Amino acid sequence: MTENITTMRAAVCVGAGGPEMLEIREVPVPAVREGWSLVKVRGAGLNRSELRTRRGHSPSVRFPRVLGIECVGTLAISTHSTLRDGARVAAVMGEMGRDFDGGYAEYALLPNDLLMPIETTLPWEVLAALPETYLTAQGALDMLGITPDHQGRLLIRGGTASVGLAAASIAAGYGFDTAATTRRPAKADTLTKAGVDHVLLDHGEPLADSLHDLWPEGPDYILDLIGTATLVDSLRLVRRGGTVCMSGSLSGWLIPDFEPIAQIPSGTKLTAFHSDNYKGSAGAPLLQRVVHQIEAGRYRPNIDRVFTLDDIAAAHTYMENNEATGKLVVLP
């Protein structure tokens, strides 16, 4: 970064409310300090957690705030012990866009322990679609115990979410027999292209009939991205001794009157995954592996739409209306 650049454009969330609370402003470039490096943001994925924060559902967040729990870019000014200026990096979670400003800007000042060095020739819009989505998908599959070394039956609930499509892509590469749900018949083709073998339409009713016609004993694994509204039903659907992983909260955070002993069948396993587990050095090798798989054509990332920073309010409206099938990306 040249020394005469002192201001930058950022999408600042000025308060809790609708998409109109995201304002494009000219703000000072953050001052570098020890243990933090300045990243020239080349792209950022959009996530529903940012939508909830904008609505005011993150009590710890104080406005104004630049949202964005992930970004990719190049180091403009590095204080990192091994990464030099110009290095390609990704960052995700670790209170980005919550406790400190995140990726909805031309520059982001980030803690060094969040930086993940990446070697790739992928276009920025593709790379920006990967960190949160693929780290969550891979981490959730790992929690389920899904590996390339054995075969099995996987159900993804909320399949057209970006994480669902990523998980389908990975599972297809493993050779798994995969089913996924969607509420919209028009999105079935997207699931098939992502590697899903069986598309199940979810009309808000229990899936038992359609799923048991497919797999009489039930799936071996369920990745539940819808969350609280469907988790108890998922525990009933998975085969006895199978595993359910909750790694999404599309339907909220809490299950009223949840009774684990009564509602988790004996022998069935319930686990969860949160992408914060794979931030920084913990996720860097995995993200690099994902990049190599995409470069080799083994994984097929699904990018629904790329927005500019000027269109960030429109992007949030699009996300809020559930119009996306796949990942949304913003390029500053």
Coordinates of C-alpha atoms in Angstrom, one line a residue:
M1 CA 0.0 0.0 0.0
T2 CA 1.4 3.4 -0.9
E3 CA 1.8 5.9 2.0
N4 CA -0.6 8.5 0.6
I5 CA -3.6 6.2 0.9
T6 CA -5.3 7.3 4.1
T7 CA -9.0 6.7 3.5
M8 CA -11.0 3.8 2.1
R9 CA -14.5 2.9 1.2
A10 CA -16.4 0.6 3.6
A11 CA -20.0 -0.6 4.1
V12 CA -20.7 0.6 7.6
C13 CA -23.7 -0.8 9.5
V14 CA -24.8 2.3 11.4
G15 CA -27.4 0.6 13.6
A16 CA -29.8 -2.4 13.9
G17 CA -32.4 -2.7 11.2
G18 CA -33.0 -3.4 7.6
P19 CA -30.5 -3.4 4.7
E20 CA -30.7 0.4 4.5
M21 CA -28.6 0.5 7.7
L22 CA -25.6 -0.5 5.5
E23 CA -24.1 2.8 4.3
I24 CA -21.1 3.2 2.0
R25 CA -18.7 5.6 3.7
E26 CA -15.3 7.0 3.2
V27 CA -13.4 6.2 6.4
P28 CA -9.8 6.2 7.6
V29 CA -7.6 3.2 6.7
P30 CA -7.0 1.4 10.1
A31 CA -3.7 2.2 11.7
V32 CA -1.4 -0.9 11.9
R33 CA -0.4 -2.0 15.4
E34 CA 1.7 -4.8 16.9
G35 CA 0.2 -8.2 16.3
W36 CA -2.2 -7.0 13.6
S37 CA -1.7 -6.7 9.9
L38 CA -3.5 -4.6 7.2
V39 CA -5.2 -6.7 4.5
K40 CA -6.1 -5.3 1.1
V41 CA -9.5 -7.0 0.8
R42 CA -10.0 -8.6 -2.7
G43 CA -13.3 -10.3 -1.9
A44 CA -15.6 -11.3 1.0
G45 CA -18.3 -14.0 1.2
L46 CA -21.6 -13.0 2.6
N47 CA -23.2 -15.0 5.5
R48 CA -26.5 -15.1 7.2
S49 CA -24.8 -14.5 10.6
E50 CA -24.0 -11.0 9.2
L51 CA -27.7 -10.6 8.4
R52 CA -28.6 -11.4 12.0
T53 CA -26.0 -9.1 13.3
R54 CA -27.4 -6.3 11.1
R55 CA -30.9 -7.0 12.5
G56 CA -29.6 -6.5 16.0
H57 CA -29.5 -10.1 17.1
S58 CA -25.9 -10.1 18.2
P59 CA -26.0 -8.5 21.7
S60 CA -22.2 -8.0 22.0
V61 CA -21.9 -6.0 18.7
R62 CA -21.8 -2.2 19.0
F63 CA -22.7 0.0 16.1
P64 CA -21.4 1.5 13.9
R65 CA -19.5 -1.6 12.7
V66 CA -18.1 -2.9 9.4
L67 CA -19.6 -6.3 9.1
G68 CA -18.0 -9.4 7.5
I69 CA -16.9 -12.5 9.2
E70 CA -14.5 -13.6 6.4
C71 CA -12.4 -12.1 3.6
V72 CA -9.6 -12.9 1.2
G73 CA -6.9 -10.5 -0.1
T74 CA -3.3 -9.6 0.1
L75 CA -1.2 -8.2 2.9
A76 CA -0.7 -4.5 2.5
I77 CA 1.3 -4.0 5.7
S78 CA 2.3 -7.1 7.6
T79 CA 3.6 -7.4 11.1
H80 CA 3.4 -11.2 10.9
S81 CA 6.6 -13.0 11.7
T82 CA 6.6 -15.1 8.5
L83 CA 4.2 -13.5 6.1
R84 CA 5.5 -10.6 4.0
D85 CA 3.7 -7.7 2.3
G86 CA 1.8 -9.0 -0.8
A87 CA 1.2 -12.5 0.5
R88 CA -2.3 -13.9 -0.4
V89 CA -4.3 -14.6 2.8
A90 CA -7.7 -15.6 4.0
A91 CA -9.3 -14.9 7.3
V92 CA -12.5 -16.1 9.0
M93 CA -14.3 -15.8 12.3
G94 CA -12.4 -14.8 15.5
E95 CA -14.9 -12.0 16.1
M96 CA -14.3 -10.4 12.6
G97 CA -17.1 -8.0 11.9
R98 CA -18.3 -8.2 15.5
D99 CA -15.7 -7.2 18.0
F100 CA -13.7 -5.4 15.4
D101 CA -14.3 -4.3 11.8
G102 CA -14.6 -7.1 9.2
G103 CA -14.5 -7.7 5.4
Y104 CA -17.1 -5.3 4.0
A105 CA -14.4 -2.8 3.1
E106 CA -11.4 -2.1 0.9
Y107 CA -9.0 -2.8 3.8
A108 CA -9.3 -4.8 7.0
L109 CA -7.0 -4.7 10.1
L110 CA -6.9 -8.3 11.3
P111 CA -5.1 -10.1 14.1
N112 CA -2.1 -12.1 12.9
D113 CA -3.4 -15.3 14.4
L114 CA -6.4 -15.2 12.1
L115 CA -4.4 -15.0 8.9
M116 CA -4.3 -18.1 6.7
P117 CA -1.7 -18.0 3.9
I118 CA -3.0 -19.4 0.6
E119 CA -1.2 -20.4 -2.6
T120 CA -3.5 -20.3 -5.6
T121 CA -4.3 -18.9 -9.0
L122 CA -8.1 -19.0 -8.5
P123 CA -9.9 -15.8 -9.3
W124 CA -10.7 -13.6 -6.3
E125 CA -14.5 -14.2 -6.6
V126 CA -14.0 -17.9 -6.4
L127 CA -11.5 -17.8 -3.5
A128 CA -13.8 -15.4 -1.6
A129 CA -16.5 -18.0 -1.7
L130 CA -14.5 -20.7 0.0
P131 CA -13.3 -19.9 3.6
E132 CA -16.4 -19.9 5.8
T133 CA -18.4 -22.2 3.5
Y134 CA -15.9 -24.9 2.8
L135 CA -14.3 -24.9 6.3
T136 CA -17.8 -25.3 7.8
A137 CA -18.8 -28.0 5.3
Q138 CA -15.6 -30.0 5.8
G139 CA -15.6 -29.5 9.5
A140 CA -19.1 -30.8 9.8
L141 CA -18.4 -33.8 7.7
D142 CA -15.4 -34.5 9.9
M143 CA -17.6 -34.3 13.0
L144 CA -20.0 -36.8 11.4
G145 CA -17.0 -39.1 10.8
I146 CA -17.4 -39.0 7.0
T147 CA -14.1 -39.9 5.2
P148 CA -13.1 -41.0 1.7
D149 CA -12.2 -44.4 3.2
H150 CA -15.7 -45.8 3.5
Q151 CA -19.2 -45.5 1.9
G152 CA -22.4 -44.5 3.4
R153 CA -25.7 -42.6 3.1
L154 CA -25.8 -38.8 3.9
L155 CA -28.8 -36.5 4.2
I156 CA -28.2 -32.8 4.0
R157 CA -31.1 -30.7 5.4
G158 CA -31.0 -27.2 3.8
G159 CA -29.1 -28.5 0.8
T160 CA -29.3 -25.3 -1.3
A161 CA -27.5 -23.2 1.4
S162 CA -23.9 -22.5 0.4
V163 CA -22.6 -24.9 3.1
G164 CA -25.0 -27.6 1.9
L165 CA -23.8 -27.3 -1.7
A166 CA -20.2 -27.4 -0.5
A167 CA -20.9 -30.5 1.7
A168 CA -22.6 -32.2 -1.3
S169 CA -19.6 -31.4 -3.5
I170 CA -17.2 -32.9 -0.9
A171 CA -19.4 -36.0 -0.2
A172 CA -19.8 -36.6 -4.0
G173 CA -16.0 -36.6 -4.3
Y174 CA -15.9 -39.3 -1.5
G175 CA -18.4 -41.4 -3.4
F176 CA -21.2 -41.1 -0.8
D177 CA -24.8 -41.7 -1.6
T178 CA -26.2 -38.3 -0.9
A179 CA -29.7 -36.9 -0.5
A180 CA -30.5 -33.2 0.1
T181 CA -33.6 -31.2 0.9
T182 CA -35.0 -28.0 -0.7
R183 CA -38.2 -26.1 -0.4
R184 CA -38.1 -24.9 -4.0
P185 CA -38.4 -27.4 -6.9
A186 CA -36.7 -24.9 -9.2
K187 CA -33.5 -25.4 -7.2
A188 CA -33.4 -29.2 -7.7
D189 CA -31.1 -28.9 -10.7
T190 CA -28.5 -27.0 -8.7
L191 CA -28.4 -29.8 -6.1
T192 CA -27.9 -32.4 -8.8
K193 CA -25.1 -30.4 -10.4
A194 CA -23.4 -30.2 -7.0
G195 CA -23.3 -34.0 -6.8
V196 CA -26.6 -34.8 -4.9
D197 CA -28.0 -38.2 -5.9
H198 CA -31.5 -37.7 -4.5
V199 CA -33.4 -34.4 -4.2
L200 CA -36.2 -34.3 -1.6
L201 CA -38.7 -31.6 -1.5
D202 CA -39.3 -30.3 2.0
H203 CA -42.7 -28.7 2.5
G204 CA -42.3 -28.3 6.2
E205 CA -43.7 -31.7 7.1
P206 CA -41.8 -34.7 8.4
L207 CA -39.6 -36.3 5.8
A208 CA -40.1 -39.8 7.1
D209 CA -42.2 -41.1 4.2
S210 CA -40.1 -39.8 1.3
L211 CA -36.9 -40.7 3.0
H212 CA -37.8 -44.2 4.0
D213 CA -38.9 -44.9 0.5
L214 CA -35.4 -44.1 -0.5
W215 CA -33.5 -45.6 2.5
P216 CA -35.8 -47.9 4.6
E217 CA -33.3 -47.9 7.5
G218 CA -32.7 -44.2 7.3
P219 CA -29.4 -42.4 6.4
D220 CA -26.2 -43.2 8.3
Y221 CA -25.5 -39.5 8.7
I222 CA -27.5 -36.2 8.7
L223 CA -26.0 -32.8 8.3
D224 CA -28.7 -30.4 9.6
L225 CA -28.2 -26.9 8.4
I226 CA -31.8 -25.8 9.2
G227 CA -31.2 -26.4 12.8
T228 CA -33.6 -26.0 15.7
A229 CA -36.8 -26.4 13.7
T230 CA -35.7 -29.8 12.2
L231 CA -33.1 -31.2 14.6
V232 CA -35.5 -33.4 16.7
D233 CA -37.0 -34.8 13.4
S234 CA -33.5 -35.5 12.1
L235 CA -32.8 -37.5 15.3
R236 CA -35.8 -39.6 14.5
L237 CA -34.9 -40.1 10.8
V238 CA -31.2 -41.1 11.2
R239 CA -30.7 -44.9 11.4
R240 CA -30.3 -46.2 15.0
G241 CA -26.6 -45.7 15.8
G242 CA -26.2 -43.0 13.1
T243 CA -24.9 -39.5 13.7
V244 CA -26.6 -36.1 13.3
C245 CA -24.5 -32.9 13.1
M246 CA -26.1 -29.5 13.5
S247 CA -24.0 -26.9 11.8
G248 CA -26.5 -24.3 10.8
S249 CA -29.1 -22.1 12.4
L250 CA -31.4 -21.1 9.5
S251 CA -34.4 -21.6 11.8
G252 CA -33.0 -20.0 15.0
W253 CA -30.8 -20.8 18.0
L254 CA -32.9 -22.5 20.7
I255 CA -35.2 -25.7 20.9
P256 CA -37.9 -25.1 23.4
D257 CA -38.4 -27.9 25.9
F258 CA -35.7 -30.1 24.3
E259 CA -35.4 -33.3 26.3
P260 CA -32.2 -35.1 25.3
I261 CA -32.9 -38.5 27.0
A262 CA -36.4 -38.7 25.5
Q263 CA -35.6 -37.2 22.1
I264 CA -32.1 -38.7 21.3
P265 CA -32.7 -42.4 20.5
S266 CA -30.4 -44.8 22.3
G267 CA -27.2 -45.3 20.4
T268 CA -27.8 -42.3 18.1
K269 CA -25.1 -39.6 18.2
L270 CA -25.7 -35.8 18.2
T271 CA -22.8 -33.4 17.5
A272 CA -22.2 -29.9 16.2
F273 CA -19.6 -27.9 14.4
H274 CA -18.8 -24.2 14.5
S275 CA -16.4 -22.7 11.9
D276 CA -14.6 -20.8 14.7
N277 CA -12.9 -24.1 15.4
Y278 CA -11.0 -23.8 12.1
K279 CA -9.9 -20.2 12.3
G280 CA -6.3 -19.2 11.7
S281 CA -3.6 -21.8 11.8
A282 CA -6.1 -24.6 12.6
G283 CA -7.9 -24.1 9.3
A284 CA -5.1 -23.0 7.0
P285 CA -4.0 -26.5 5.9
L286 CA -7.6 -27.6 5.3
L287 CA -8.4 -24.5 3.3
Q288 CA -5.3 -25.0 1.2
R289 CA -6.4 -28.6 0.6
V290 CA -9.9 -27.4 -0.5
V291 CA -8.2 -24.9 -2.9
H292 CA -6.2 -27.7 -4.5
Q293 CA -9.3 -29.9 -4.9
I294 CA -11.1 -27.0 -6.6
E295 CA -8.1 -26.3 -8.9
A296 CA -8.1 -30.0 -9.8
G297 CA -11.8 -29.9 -10.6
R298 CA -12.8 -32.4 -7.9
Y299 CA -14.9 -29.9 -5.9
R300 CA -17.4 -27.6 -7.7
P301 CA -18.0 -24.4 -5.8
N302 CA -21.3 -22.8 -6.4
I303 CA -21.4 -19.0 -6.6
D304 CA -24.9 -17.6 -7.0
R305 CA -24.0 -14.0 -7.5
V306 CA -21.1 -11.5 -7.2
F307 CA -21.9 -8.0 -5.9
T308 CA -19.9 -4.8 -5.7
L309 CA -19.5 -3.0 -2.4
D310 CA -21.9 -0.3 -3.6
D311 CA -24.6 -3.0 -3.9
I312 CA -24.2 -4.4 -0.4
A313 CA -27.7 -3.4 0.7
A314 CA -29.1 -5.1 -2.3
A315 CA -27.0 -8.2 -1.5
H316 CA -28.5 -8.3 2.0
T317 CA -32.0 -8.0 0.6
Y318 CA -31.3 -10.8 -1.8
M319 CA -30.0 -13.0 1.0
E320 CA -32.8 -12.1 3.3
N321 CA -35.4 -13.1 0.7
N322 CA -33.8 -16.5 0.4
E323 CA -33.3 -16.0 -3.3
A324 CA -29.7 -17.3 -3.4
T325 CA -28.7 -20.9 -4.4
G326 CA -25.1 -21.0 -3.4
K327 CA -22.6 -18.4 -2.2
L328 CA -22.9 -14.7 -2.4
V329 CA -19.7 -12.7 -2.8
V330 CA -18.9 -9.0 -2.6
L331 CA -15.8 -7.5 -4.3
P332 CA -14.7 -4.1 -3.0

